[in-house]
Amino acid sequence: MLDVKNLKVRVDDKEILHGITLSVKAGEVHAIMGPNGSGKSTFARALAGHPGYEVTGGQVTYKGRDLLDMDADERAREGVFMAFQYPVEIPGVNNAYFLKAALNAKRKHQGLEELDAMDFMALMKEKAKILDVDEKMLQRSVNEGFSGGEKKRNEIFHMAVLEPSLAVLDETDSGLDIDALRIVSQGVNAMRSPDRAFIVVTHYQRLLNYIVPDFVHVLSDGVLVRSGGRELALELEEKGYSWLETSGAGART
Amino acid sequence: MSTATKTIEDLANTEYKYGFVTDVEQDIVPVGLDEDVVRLISSKKGEPEWLLDWRLKAFRAWLKMTEPHWQNVTYAPIDYQGVSYYAAPSEKKKLNSLDEVDPEIRATFNKLGIPIEEQKLLSNVAVDAVFDSVSVATTFRSKLAELGIIFCSFSEAVKDHPELVRQYLGSVVPHTDNYFAALNSAVFSDGSFVYIPKGTRCPMELSTYFRINAKNTGQFERTLIIADEGSHVSYLEGCTAPMRDENQLHAAVVELVAHADATIKYSTVQNWYPGDKHGKGGIYNFVTKRGICKGNRSKITWTQVETGSAVTWKYPSCILQGDDSVGEFYSVAVTNNFQQADTGTKMIHLGKNTRSTIVSKGISAGKGQNTYRGAVKIGKNAANARNYSQCDSLLIGDRCGAHTFPYLEIKNTTAKVEHEASTSKIGEDQMFYCESRGITKEDAINMIVSGFCKDVFRELPMEFAVEAQKLLGISLEGSVG
């Protein structure tokens, strides 16, 4: 589904990612871990097409197409979704209205009929139930006045409605208490399917107890220093990131 | 330059969609202004002596006045002698139905997407369509007449209801009020007249579409709305203008009179030609709008969505004379490219327990300059007066400007006055968030801006809110990022 080859990304004239190579197949869940400042979020935002993140080298192929050739909105309509670490507030814009516009933009792109208000509300209700989202949240302005936990839950709710092929979760666990973490994880797990892939970016192993990854990659100073299975995350938990910085230095090229 | 700014610019380069000229025979008074022109206008309209005298008084007062320049706008000097002061379609026979309207004019309205027939049939809106200076179609009149409501062109009111016109004309905006109001009083061409009798609730939204169409012709509309005791009326005004190279002067006057327990809601969507993206051409919109809450418990609400004009200079105001009277002002003003707007309101509290609310939303894009100027005056007898003002500015791109000038003059210690202001920028983050959900840049801008204006849009009558949102989208195609 996704092939990343030697991806280099620059932000404000500073190269943050120095060549990332990663292959994600449909149905897989990949976790990207790493210490603060290692480039995890940069990787997520570059995949989503943030204009402030300049790709200076490498290729990204998504479903056989050049992902880097598409604008952020086109990537989204092609099925790439990013759950934000810090979801943005849009005052005065109703959350349900926003989601309807997003979903219909995608459906139109896919050549499907746009959903009318009735059908859309039915879909919203169904998804809200799965994620234990208060329906009042749908009638509020997008993320405005939401608590940290509500914002994160709203991101997962957006994901559930938009049903992406590739979901990138950028530190979705940060700022969540255990109950919220469980609900969010349940939502993600319910969406796991053979034709959908996840990239879960996280600082802590904790999230991976709930969303069990197929692969774990460790990012340090803009390069992937280790890749492995689930057990790599547990090892990290035990030994800490400092362990990598000594043992992983050799992986850098 | 950031991506968001660049996008705004790309979008801002969209041409004005409503720029076209209709070829209709025009009856134009020669260029220039002197007493003879004033007399000519008056006689062409077959006006009574007292009205001619009033015009002449205004003209003489105007000659002694100088054009004001305290506003936060700049424009090339206006050559008042280079303007023709009257234009009317030359066919002036009375029309009984819309079918009799000149097909060219009908086609123009259709291009603008103003479906008169449909409105007539479907939306229950009476439309008094002003084409240049003379009304060419008025509908629903008979239905309104059954209730004693008068809704007609200003010229007709002068003929059919001279006593009402004479009583109220200039009673809110005197002919000496300001430079442009004096000019309007001297040369006003036509406009609308509304009278709602005691205890009557006008059963439909009254609406007028203005449109400038004659080259080099200043447009001087005059509107007078009187709501008698306990009555209620909602009036809608909307306009678009065709593309022109020359700057065109528009100096309208609107007067509202609300008697005891009466309510007037006056809503405007203004989309005069703003000039091209280099700042060439465009309408000068210098308008005097004022209402008086004359009786106790009366209420006047101004709602405006200003997207057009090269230069806008406009302060719809309320004089709160009656005790417990209420004044409201809700405004969205958009400036893009080289547009300049200096707009706001005056709330003059004279009566006891008077209340006023001001909600102003300014949007600047391109090199647009947007100024909010508002005055709240609490007179010494206005015990327990309350005012709440909120002025928010939204900037799109980094070459536009937003300015806020609130004036407060309080002469009664029991008054409570609140003022809140904010300035924000459509950020890359907001844009990216929308885009990352699959929403296009253009839709994202529209969405963010509409959200920003929500508090004002919800004050507009439903069908008008839709149109306003559409206009906002069109004008921000040239400005939203």
XYZ file of C-alpha atoms in Angstrom:
734
model
C 0.000 0.000 0.000
C 2.708 2.452 1.029
C 6.328 2.430 -0.054
C 8.623 5.041 1.396
C 12.114 5.150 -0.086
C 14.926 7.256 1.345
C 12.550 10.090 2.308
C 14.269 13.326 3.248
C 12.260 16.184 4.740
C 13.232 19.719 5.599
C 11.456 22.187 7.879
C 12.553 25.834 7.914
C 15.843 25.084 6.147
C 16.731 22.334 8.584
C 16.710 18.729 7.457
C 14.762 16.665 9.976
C 14.415 13.316 8.206
C 17.617 12.076 6.636
C 16.314 9.214 4.527
C 13.480 7.009 5.754
C 12.674 3.717 4.083
C 9.546 1.866 5.092
C 7.062 -0.469 3.462
C 3.524 -0.887 4.743
C 1.148 -3.508 3.398
C -2.621 -3.462 3.604
C -3.881 -4.927 6.870
C -0.707 -4.098 8.800
C -0.220 -1.873 11.816
C 3.168 -0.194 12.078
C 4.286 1.676 15.156
C 6.840 4.464 14.875
C 8.508 5.153 18.181
C 11.272 7.443 19.215
C 12.382 10.114 21.640
C 11.215 13.707 21.467
C 12.655 15.547 18.495
C 13.492 12.375 16.597
C 11.255 13.335 13.648
C 8.187 11.155 14.331
C 5.650 13.924 13.821
C 7.582 15.275 10.860
C 7.220 11.896 9.213
C 3.458 11.849 9.871
C 2.931 15.394 8.574
C 5.067 14.817 5.502
C 2.915 11.807 4.625
C -0.244 13.899 5.063
C 1.189 16.659 2.850
C 1.661 19.572 5.264
C 2.900 22.505 3.142
C 5.463 23.502 5.754
C 7.289 20.183 5.418
C 9.431 20.192 2.316
C 10.427 16.889 0.797
C 13.984 17.232 -0.489
C 14.634 13.666 -1.562
C 13.275 10.149 -1.923
C 10.002 8.689 -3.146
C 6.683 7.765 -1.625
C 4.384 5.446 -3.527
C 0.829 4.995 -2.295
C -1.404 2.435 -3.990
C 0.954 2.559 -6.973
C 0.781 6.344 -7.292
C 3.287 9.052 -6.442
C 1.957 10.390 -3.143
C 4.319 13.368 -3.159
C 2.736 14.576 -6.364
C -0.615 15.112 -4.640
C -1.754 18.057 -2.505
C -2.894 17.358 1.027
C -6.590 17.476 0.155
C -6.148 15.062 -2.747
C -4.210 12.642 -0.536
C -7.117 12.728 1.900
C -9.653 12.042 -0.822
C -7.458 9.142 -1.981
C -7.812 7.632 1.478
C -4.891 8.945 3.534
C -5.924 10.190 6.962
C -3.906 11.798 9.709
C -5.158 12.101 13.271
C -3.539 15.276 14.602
C -1.428 15.471 17.697
C -2.891 18.938 18.243
C -6.295 19.117 16.501
C -7.090 22.626 15.261
C -10.103 24.672 16.358
C -12.350 26.150 13.676
C -14.742 28.566 15.406
C -18.277 28.789 14.080
C -18.012 25.694 11.881
C -20.275 22.918 13.036
C -18.445 19.612 13.542
C -21.121 17.565 11.770
C -21.272 20.024 8.875
C -17.488 19.910 8.555
C -17.440 16.121 8.485
C -20.250 15.981 5.957
C -18.310 18.296 3.643
C -15.201 16.154 4.085
C -17.007 12.864 3.512
C -18.863 14.116 0.477
C -15.681 15.556 -1.031
C -14.213 12.080 -0.748
C -17.310 10.306 -2.070
C -17.474 12.649 -5.037
C -13.824 11.942 -5.747
C -14.569 8.221 -5.702
C -17.489 8.676 -8.059
C -20.013 7.837 -5.346
C -23.222 9.701 -4.739
C -22.998 12.388 -2.049
C -24.839 11.599 1.155
C -27.810 13.760 2.002
C -28.373 15.150 5.479
C -30.593 12.253 6.576
C -28.234 9.478 5.493
C -25.287 11.348 6.895
C -26.900 11.789 10.302
C -27.696 8.089 10.424
C -24.039 7.303 9.695
C -22.882 9.789 12.333
C -25.114 8.233 14.963
C -23.854 4.769 14.202
C -20.191 5.819 14.426
C -20.774 7.961 17.495
C -22.162 4.943 19.295
C -19.123 2.791 18.526
C -16.730 5.422 19.835
C -18.908 6.487 22.744
C -18.950 10.034 21.365
C -21.521 12.377 22.857
C -23.823 13.561 20.085
C -23.625 17.062 21.495
C -19.998 17.073 20.381
C -21.179 16.787 16.795
C -23.192 19.977 17.052
C -20.386 22.046 18.538
C -17.853 23.984 16.473
C -14.935 21.869 15.270
C -12.702 21.265 18.328
C -13.663 24.619 19.838
C -13.647 24.441 23.602
C -13.028 20.680 23.489
C -10.902 19.172 26.235
C -7.701 17.451 25.175
C -9.383 14.058 25.419
C -12.431 15.205 23.461
C -10.223 16.516 20.686
C -8.427 13.200 20.341
C -11.658 11.283 20.408
C -13.040 13.605 17.759
C -10.034 12.796 15.560
C -10.754 9.089 15.799
C -14.406 9.830 15.149
C -13.454 11.693 11.962
C -11.385 8.673 10.981
C -14.273 6.300 11.607
C -16.580 8.366 9.404
C -14.061 8.924 6.597
C -12.909 5.268 6.572
C -9.402 5.820 5.194
C -7.187 3.166 3.566
C -4.136 4.465 5.355
C -4.492 6.046 8.785
C -1.601 7.884 10.412
C -2.116 8.518 14.124
C 0.217 11.214 15.391
C 0.704 10.770 19.154
C -2.981 10.127 19.621
C -2.264 8.812 23.121
C -0.653 11.979 24.452
C -2.805 13.676 27.024
C -5.287 10.814 27.291
C -6.190 9.185 30.568
C -6.527 5.417 30.752
C -10.275 5.360 30.072
C -10.018 7.633 27.058
C -7.041 5.658 25.813
C -9.087 2.472 25.992
C -12.004 3.983 24.104
C -9.783 5.447 21.401
C -7.918 2.159 21.033
C -11.127 0.207 20.792
C -12.189 2.506 17.985
C -8.964 1.916 16.136
C -9.064 -1.825 16.692
C -12.629 -1.985 15.425
C -11.397 -0.449 12.204
C -8.542 -2.854 11.629
C -9.211 -4.741 8.440
C -7.295 -6.583 5.707
C -7.580 -3.634 3.330
C -6.610 -0.896 5.771
C -3.207 -0.006 7.154
C -2.215 2.023 10.212
C 0.887 3.952 11.107
C 0.817 4.686 14.818
C 3.260 7.335 15.978
C 3.861 7.281 19.709
C 6.392 8.126 22.329
C 5.186 5.530 24.809
C 4.856 1.799 24.677
C 1.638 2.068 26.670
C -0.574 2.665 23.623
C 0.765 -0.496 22.025
C -0.728 -2.571 24.821
C -4.082 -1.574 23.397
C -3.280 -1.284 19.711
C -1.025 -4.234 19.099
C 1.321 -3.510 16.185
C 2.659 -5.960 13.619
C 5.888 -3.992 13.286
C 7.732 -1.505 15.425
C 10.238 1.010 14.054
C 12.421 3.217 16.122
C 13.287 6.656 14.877
C 16.224 8.574 16.246
C 17.673 11.806 14.910
C 15.779 11.507 11.653
C 16.720 7.917 10.762
C 15.122 4.556 11.500
C 17.619 2.882 13.768
C 15.787 -0.328 14.534
C 12.875 -2.259 13.137
C 11.323 -5.331 14.582
C 8.192 -6.928 15.936
C 6.055 -6.112 18.918
C 8.849 -7.219 21.297
C 10.998 -4.257 20.243
C 8.575 -1.904 21.911
C 8.728 -3.886 25.134
C 12.490 -3.863 24.997
C 12.410 -0.096 24.600
C 10.080 0.199 27.541
C 12.501 -1.742 29.653
C 15.737 -0.094 28.565
C 14.657 3.415 27.569
C 15.610 5.437 24.518
C 19.118 6.059 25.802
C 19.805 2.431 25.065
C 19.271 3.188 21.359
C 21.462 6.181 21.263
C 24.426 4.086 22.226
C 23.594 0.854 20.436
C 21.816 2.433 17.499
C 24.459 4.882 16.471
C 25.959 2.376 14.103
C 22.732 2.121 12.129
C 23.196 5.625 10.916
C 24.667 6.070 7.493
C 5.782 33.737 0.723
C 3.800 31.087 2.559
C 1.648 28.620 0.696
C -1.500 29.958 2.275
C -0.717 33.479 1.096
C -0.007 32.254 -2.384
C -3.261 30.371 -2.526
C -5.132 33.424 -1.385
C -3.547 35.337 -4.204
C -4.392 32.709 -6.798
C -7.952 32.720 -5.639
C -7.993 36.469 -5.462
C -7.235 36.630 -9.117
C -10.693 35.421 -10.024
C -12.491 38.044 -12.086
C -15.644 39.751 -10.908
C -18.396 37.535 -12.219
C -21.080 40.155 -12.437
C -19.348 42.557 -14.792
C -21.452 43.045 -17.854
C -23.306 45.955 -19.355
C -26.879 45.922 -20.479
C -27.682 47.856 -23.596
C -30.851 49.741 -22.794
C -31.784 53.188 -24.027
C -31.057 55.679 -21.286
C -32.463 59.080 -20.636
C -29.451 60.916 -19.214
C -29.252 64.430 -17.864
C -26.148 66.295 -19.150
C -22.988 65.986 -17.087
C -22.478 68.494 -14.270
C -24.381 69.959 -11.351
C -25.961 73.348 -10.788
C -29.387 74.632 -9.716
C -30.733 74.075 -13.211
C -29.869 70.396 -13.035
C -31.641 70.112 -9.677
C -34.703 71.825 -11.188
C -34.500 69.559 -14.241
C -34.439 66.404 -12.119
C -37.386 67.646 -10.090
C -39.420 68.562 -13.147
C -38.606 65.318 -14.976
C -40.091 63.555 -11.992
C -43.070 65.896 -11.887
C -42.445 66.851 -8.281
C -44.410 69.367 -6.200
C -42.957 72.773 -5.373
C -42.142 71.965 -1.731
C -39.909 69.101 -2.757
C -38.058 71.215 -5.300
C -37.526 73.823 -2.586
C -36.167 71.153 -0.258
C -33.779 69.957 -2.955
C -32.588 73.488 -3.629
C -32.031 74.152 0.070
C -29.956 71.001 0.237
C -28.021 71.955 -2.884
C -27.185 75.394 -1.506
C -26.082 73.844 1.778
C -23.938 71.340 -0.119
C -22.164 74.125 -2.001
C -20.952 75.526 1.317
C -19.735 72.163 2.625
C -16.452 70.407 1.966
C -15.925 66.743 1.304
C -14.949 64.983 4.554
C -11.545 63.309 4.732
C -11.342 62.018 8.264
C -12.126 58.450 7.162
C -9.354 55.895 6.993
C -9.562 55.615 3.206
C -7.796 57.180 0.249
C -9.158 57.691 -3.233
C -8.649 59.961 -6.223
C -10.510 63.300 -6.001
C -14.090 63.103 -7.265
C -15.019 65.484 -10.059
C -18.579 66.328 -9.092
C -19.036 68.256 -12.301
C -18.012 65.225 -14.349
C -20.958 63.121 -13.248
C -24.424 62.866 -14.723
C -26.970 63.123 -11.948
C -29.942 61.351 -13.398
C -30.556 58.339 -15.600
C -33.731 56.414 -16.245
C -34.642 53.786 -18.804
C -36.390 55.806 -21.505
C -39.478 53.600 -21.618
C -41.418 54.792 -18.638
C -44.924 53.491 -19.107
C -46.652 51.896 -16.120
C -46.184 48.169 -15.857
C -48.728 45.836 -14.439
C -46.766 42.641 -14.560
C -43.193 41.484 -14.827
C -43.825 40.379 -18.412
C -43.888 43.989 -19.428
C -40.371 44.618 -18.171
C -37.780 45.255 -20.892
C -36.392 41.821 -21.833
C -32.831 43.195 -21.693
C -33.329 44.209 -18.101
C -34.932 40.899 -17.307
C -31.932 39.135 -18.828
C -29.586 41.187 -16.679
C -31.371 40.176 -13.528
C -31.293 36.586 -14.660
C -27.540 36.750 -15.202
C -27.251 37.912 -11.646
C -29.254 34.937 -10.560
C -32.075 37.025 -9.190
C -35.140 35.058 -10.176
C -37.884 37.640 -9.889
C -40.592 35.298 -11.147
C -39.476 32.569 -8.839
C -39.354 34.904 -5.916
C -42.813 36.071 -6.820
C -44.158 32.555 -6.990
C -42.151 30.684 -4.446
C -40.539 32.762 -1.780
C -43.290 35.136 -0.849
C -40.976 38.100 -1.288
C -42.240 41.314 -2.809
C -39.567 42.688 -5.110
C -39.280 46.305 -6.058
C -36.528 46.103 -8.655
C -34.678 49.358 -9.119
C -32.830 49.458 -12.417
C -30.608 52.484 -12.350
C -32.836 55.110 -10.938
C -36.395 54.260 -11.728
C -38.420 51.363 -10.463
C -39.348 49.061 -13.289
C -41.222 46.376 -11.482
C -43.140 46.197 -8.247
C -44.918 43.094 -7.115
C -47.193 42.030 -4.329
C -48.364 45.573 -3.968
C -52.042 44.745 -3.931
C -51.668 42.115 -1.262
C -49.829 44.558 0.931
C -52.373 47.274 0.194
C -55.107 45.158 1.757
C -53.273 45.556 5.067
C -52.775 49.256 4.514
C -49.061 48.766 3.951
C -47.509 51.147 1.471
C -44.527 49.751 -0.411
C -43.642 51.694 -3.522
C -40.951 53.683 -5.243
C -40.039 56.975 -3.690
C -41.380 58.901 -6.707
C -44.747 57.212 -6.423
C -44.872 57.989 -2.727
C -44.281 61.642 -3.517
C -47.278 61.533 -5.874
C -49.627 59.300 -3.877
C -48.693 60.001 -0.256
C -47.165 63.472 -0.228
C -48.242 64.171 3.366
C -46.253 61.194 4.707
C -43.198 61.990 2.640
C -43.305 65.620 3.639
C -43.660 64.757 7.308
C -40.767 62.329 7.476
C -38.335 63.228 4.681
C -35.139 64.536 6.266
C -36.493 64.000 9.770
C -33.757 61.475 10.622
C -31.033 62.559 8.208
C -31.452 66.335 7.738
C -30.541 67.777 4.359
C -27.546 69.439 6.028
C -26.376 66.308 7.844
C -23.175 65.705 5.940
C -21.613 66.383 2.561
C -22.921 63.267 0.839
C -26.336 63.350 2.477
C -26.727 66.963 1.308
C -25.716 65.970 -2.220
C -28.199 63.114 -2.151
C -30.961 65.396 -0.885
C -30.363 67.732 -3.820
C -30.264 65.177 -6.600
C -31.781 61.910 -5.340
C -33.330 59.993 -8.185
C -35.536 57.335 -6.694
C -35.633 54.663 -4.056
C -38.142 52.902 -1.893
C -40.840 54.049 0.446
C -42.449 51.888 3.096
C -45.188 52.694 5.572
C -46.524 50.078 7.983
C -49.718 51.148 9.735
C -50.399 50.829 13.470
C -50.416 47.320 14.867
C -49.643 45.693 11.543
C -47.119 42.976 11.058
C -45.835 43.004 7.486
C -46.471 39.429 6.327
C -43.456 39.192 4.018
C -39.886 40.336 3.714
C -39.717 43.476 1.612
C -36.840 43.520 -0.753
C -35.238 45.771 -3.294
C -32.460 45.121 -5.694
C -30.391 48.082 -6.709
C -28.153 48.081 -9.706
C -25.977 50.728 -11.228
C -25.977 50.519 -14.988
C -25.523 53.858 -16.691
C -21.979 54.947 -17.480
C -20.788 57.911 -15.462
C -24.054 58.132 -13.604
C -23.964 58.744 -9.904
C -26.566 56.780 -8.097
C -28.495 58.614 -5.437
C -31.060 56.404 -3.820
C -33.367 57.585 -1.118
C -35.172 55.153 1.135
C -37.676 56.017 3.819
C -39.279 53.433 6.065
C -41.855 54.316 8.689
C -43.157 51.768 11.150
C -46.141 53.114 13.025
C -46.992 52.098 16.604
C -46.802 48.385 17.312
C -45.946 47.438 13.740
C -43.228 45.154 12.438
C -41.320 45.092 9.168
C -38.278 43.369 7.737
C -36.687 45.045 4.739
C -33.983 43.547 2.545
C -31.684 45.455 0.269
C -29.204 43.851 -2.068
C -27.162 44.992 -4.990
C -24.581 44.079 -7.593
C -23.114 46.345 -10.248
C -21.550 45.783 -13.665
C -17.852 46.160 -14.350
C -16.737 49.693 -15.145
C -13.441 51.475 -15.607
C -14.503 54.801 -14.162
C -15.072 55.229 -10.495
C -18.724 55.586 -9.826
C -20.132 57.569 -6.977
C -22.948 56.094 -4.951
C -24.330 58.251 -2.169
C -27.547 56.836 -0.805
C -29.577 57.945 2.168
C -31.746 55.616 4.200
C -34.029 56.890 6.950
C -35.918 54.651 9.357
C -38.561 55.774 11.826
C -39.849 53.362 14.469
C -42.725 54.531 16.616
C -43.665 53.044 19.998
C -43.443 49.226 20.151
C -42.523 49.052 16.474
C -39.702 46.935 15.066
C -37.706 47.549 11.892
C -35.201 45.038 10.647
C -33.099 46.371 7.786
C -30.765 43.906 6.083
C -28.284 44.684 3.326
C -26.125 42.596 1.078
C -23.890 44.957 -0.837
C -21.846 43.785 -3.800
C -21.043 46.813 -5.920
C -18.186 46.386 -8.347
C -15.017 46.536 -6.203
C -12.553 47.449 -8.938
C -10.136 45.079 -10.632
C -7.216 43.346 -8.947
C -4.967 46.324 -9.653
C -7.322 48.676 -7.840
C -8.695 50.225 -11.014
C -12.355 51.207 -11.169
C -14.942 50.270 -8.623
C -17.761 52.012 -6.841
C -17.398 54.696 -4.194
C -20.088 53.859 -1.707
C -20.709 56.817 0.601
C -23.931 56.060 2.366
C -25.822 57.674 5.199
C -28.111 55.251 6.990
C -29.812 56.187 10.194
C -32.830 55.107 12.144
C -34.639 56.638 15.038
C -36.354 54.626 17.729
C -38.824 57.390 18.361
C -41.289 55.642 20.582
C -40.877 53.646 23.773
C -39.935 49.971 23.385
C -39.206 50.374 19.689
C -36.403 48.447 18.041
C -34.192 48.864 14.987
C -31.792 46.209 13.737
C -29.260 46.863 10.999
C -27.635 43.820 9.453
C -25.168 44.281 6.648
C -22.918 42.108 4.546
C -20.564 44.370 2.628
C -18.483 42.585 0.037
C -18.259 45.113 -2.774
C -17.225 48.676 -3.653
C -13.738 50.104 -4.049
C -14.326 52.461 -1.137
C -17.053 52.039 1.464
C -17.950 54.738 3.946
C -20.996 53.793 5.903
C -22.290 53.871 9.475
C -25.855 52.631 9.883
C -26.847 54.210 13.156
C -29.615 54.263 15.723
C -30.936 57.139 17.754
C -32.496 55.531 20.795
C -34.913 58.236 21.833
C -37.781 56.218 23.261
C -37.411 54.647 26.700
C -36.567 50.931 26.636
C -35.782 51.130 22.941
C -33.230 48.783 21.365
C -30.672 49.310 18.620
C -28.679 46.519 16.993
C -25.932 46.473 14.390
C -24.572 43.278 12.864
C -21.973 43.669 10.172
C -19.697 41.647 7.947
C -17.353 43.733 5.826
C -14.970 42.143 3.349
C -12.101 43.942 1.651
C -9.964 42.263 -0.972
C -7.356 43.419 -3.514
C -7.315 47.218 -3.100
C -10.735 47.605 -1.492
C -11.095 49.956 1.450
C -13.897 49.990 3.953
C -14.457 52.379 6.829
C -17.686 51.200 8.357
C -19.373 50.808 11.693
C -22.227 52.347 13.566
C -23.347 55.003 15.980
C -25.599 54.170 18.879
C -26.973 57.293 20.443
C -28.716 56.571 23.728
C -31.151 59.287 24.764
C -34.006 57.429 26.461
C -33.950 55.485 29.720
C -33.124 51.755 29.797
C -32.053 51.846 26.174
C -29.944 48.939 24.974
C -27.658 48.495 22.001
C -25.624 45.637 20.582
C -22.845 45.924 18.036
C -21.297 42.874 16.378
C -18.800 43.704 13.657
C -16.806 41.170 11.656
C -14.163 42.569 9.343
C -12.376 40.371 6.830
C -9.314 41.671 5.008
C -7.507 39.950 2.168
C -5.137 40.921 -0.622
C -4.169 44.530 0.064
C -7.597 45.328 1.487
C -7.942 47.758 4.360
C -10.808 47.286 6.764
C -11.710 49.800 9.434
C -14.346 49.513 12.117
C -15.413 52.893 13.440
C -18.117 52.952 16.032
C -19.474 55.519 18.419
C -21.527 54.807 21.499
C -22.983 57.906 23.090
C -24.918 57.805 26.331
C -26.828 61.023 26.954
C -27.237 62.480 30.433
C -30.862 61.394 30.698
C -30.250 57.862 29.462
C -30.346 56.145 32.842
C -29.407 52.449 32.871
C -28.343 52.412 29.249
C -26.486 49.289 28.153
C -24.174 48.689 25.241
C -22.273 45.617 24.197
C -19.792 45.864 21.323
C -17.794 43.094 19.759
C -15.385 43.765 16.897
C -13.522 40.891 15.355
C -11.094 41.087 12.472
C -9.905 38.248 10.303
C -6.808 38.653 8.164
C -6.093 36.563 5.114
C -2.539 36.882 3.859
C 0.026 39.347 5.176
C -0.475 42.516 3.127
C -3.929 43.552 4.320
C -4.924 45.604 7.308
C -7.567 45.785 10.032
C -8.209 48.853 12.157
C -10.621 49.498 15.002
C -11.680 52.918 16.241
C -14.255 52.708 19.027
C -15.476 56.026 20.415
C -17.332 56.178 23.710
C -19.027 59.254 25.102
C -20.819 58.647 28.363
C -22.674 61.321 30.269
C -24.666 59.167 32.654
C -22.994 57.235 35.446
C -25.541 54.405 35.453
C -24.514 53.297 31.962
C -22.864 49.960 31.303
C -20.721 49.770 28.207
C -18.677 46.767 27.142
C -16.274 46.530 24.245
C -14.502 43.402 23.061
C -12.159 43.186 20.124
C -10.073 40.472 18.523
C -7.869 40.054 15.502
C -7.039 36.666 14.069
C -5.491 35.254 10.969
C -6.553 32.277 8.918
C -3.579 30.150 9.746
C -1.822 27.482 7.749
C -2.794 25.118 10.525
C -6.519 25.680 10.051
C -6.137 25.340 6.307
C -4.081 22.182 6.608
C -6.530 20.661 9.038
C -9.378 21.119 6.547
C -7.275 19.905 3.642
C -6.116 16.848 5.536
C -9.792 15.884 5.702
C -10.133 16.142 1.925
C -11.637 19.631 1.744
C -10.254 21.840 -1.043
C -8.442 25.083 -0.243
C -11.271 27.152 -1.626
C -13.962 25.319 0.332
C -11.795 25.477 3.428
C -11.525 29.241 3.207
C -15.239 29.612 2.656
C -15.912 27.387 5.604
C -13.546 29.190 7.974
C -14.829 32.603 6.919
C -18.472 31.583 7.169
C -17.792 30.258 10.638
C -16.241 33.591 11.553
C -19.327 35.447 10.289
C -21.892 33.106 11.789
C -23.089 35.512 14.479
C -24.037 38.001 11.781
C -25.436 35.579 9.207
C -27.895 34.192 11.674
C -29.431 37.655 11.969
C -30.262 37.639 8.256
C -33.553 36.299 6.970
C -33.041 32.707 5.804
C -33.161 33.213 2.039
C -30.885 36.204 2.333
C -28.343 34.361 4.450
C -27.850 31.883 1.626
C -27.271 34.683 -0.860
C -24.917 36.445 1.531
C -22.837 33.342 1.964
C -22.671 32.970 -1.806
C -21.513 36.551 -2.255
C -18.931 36.125 0.454
C -17.615 33.087 -1.364
C -17.437 34.962 -4.646
C -15.657 37.964 -3.216
C -13.245 35.810 -1.290
C -12.446 33.744 -4.361
C -10.312 36.752 -4.958
C -9.119 36.870 -1.392
C -9.508 33.780 0.739
C -6.511 31.573 1.382
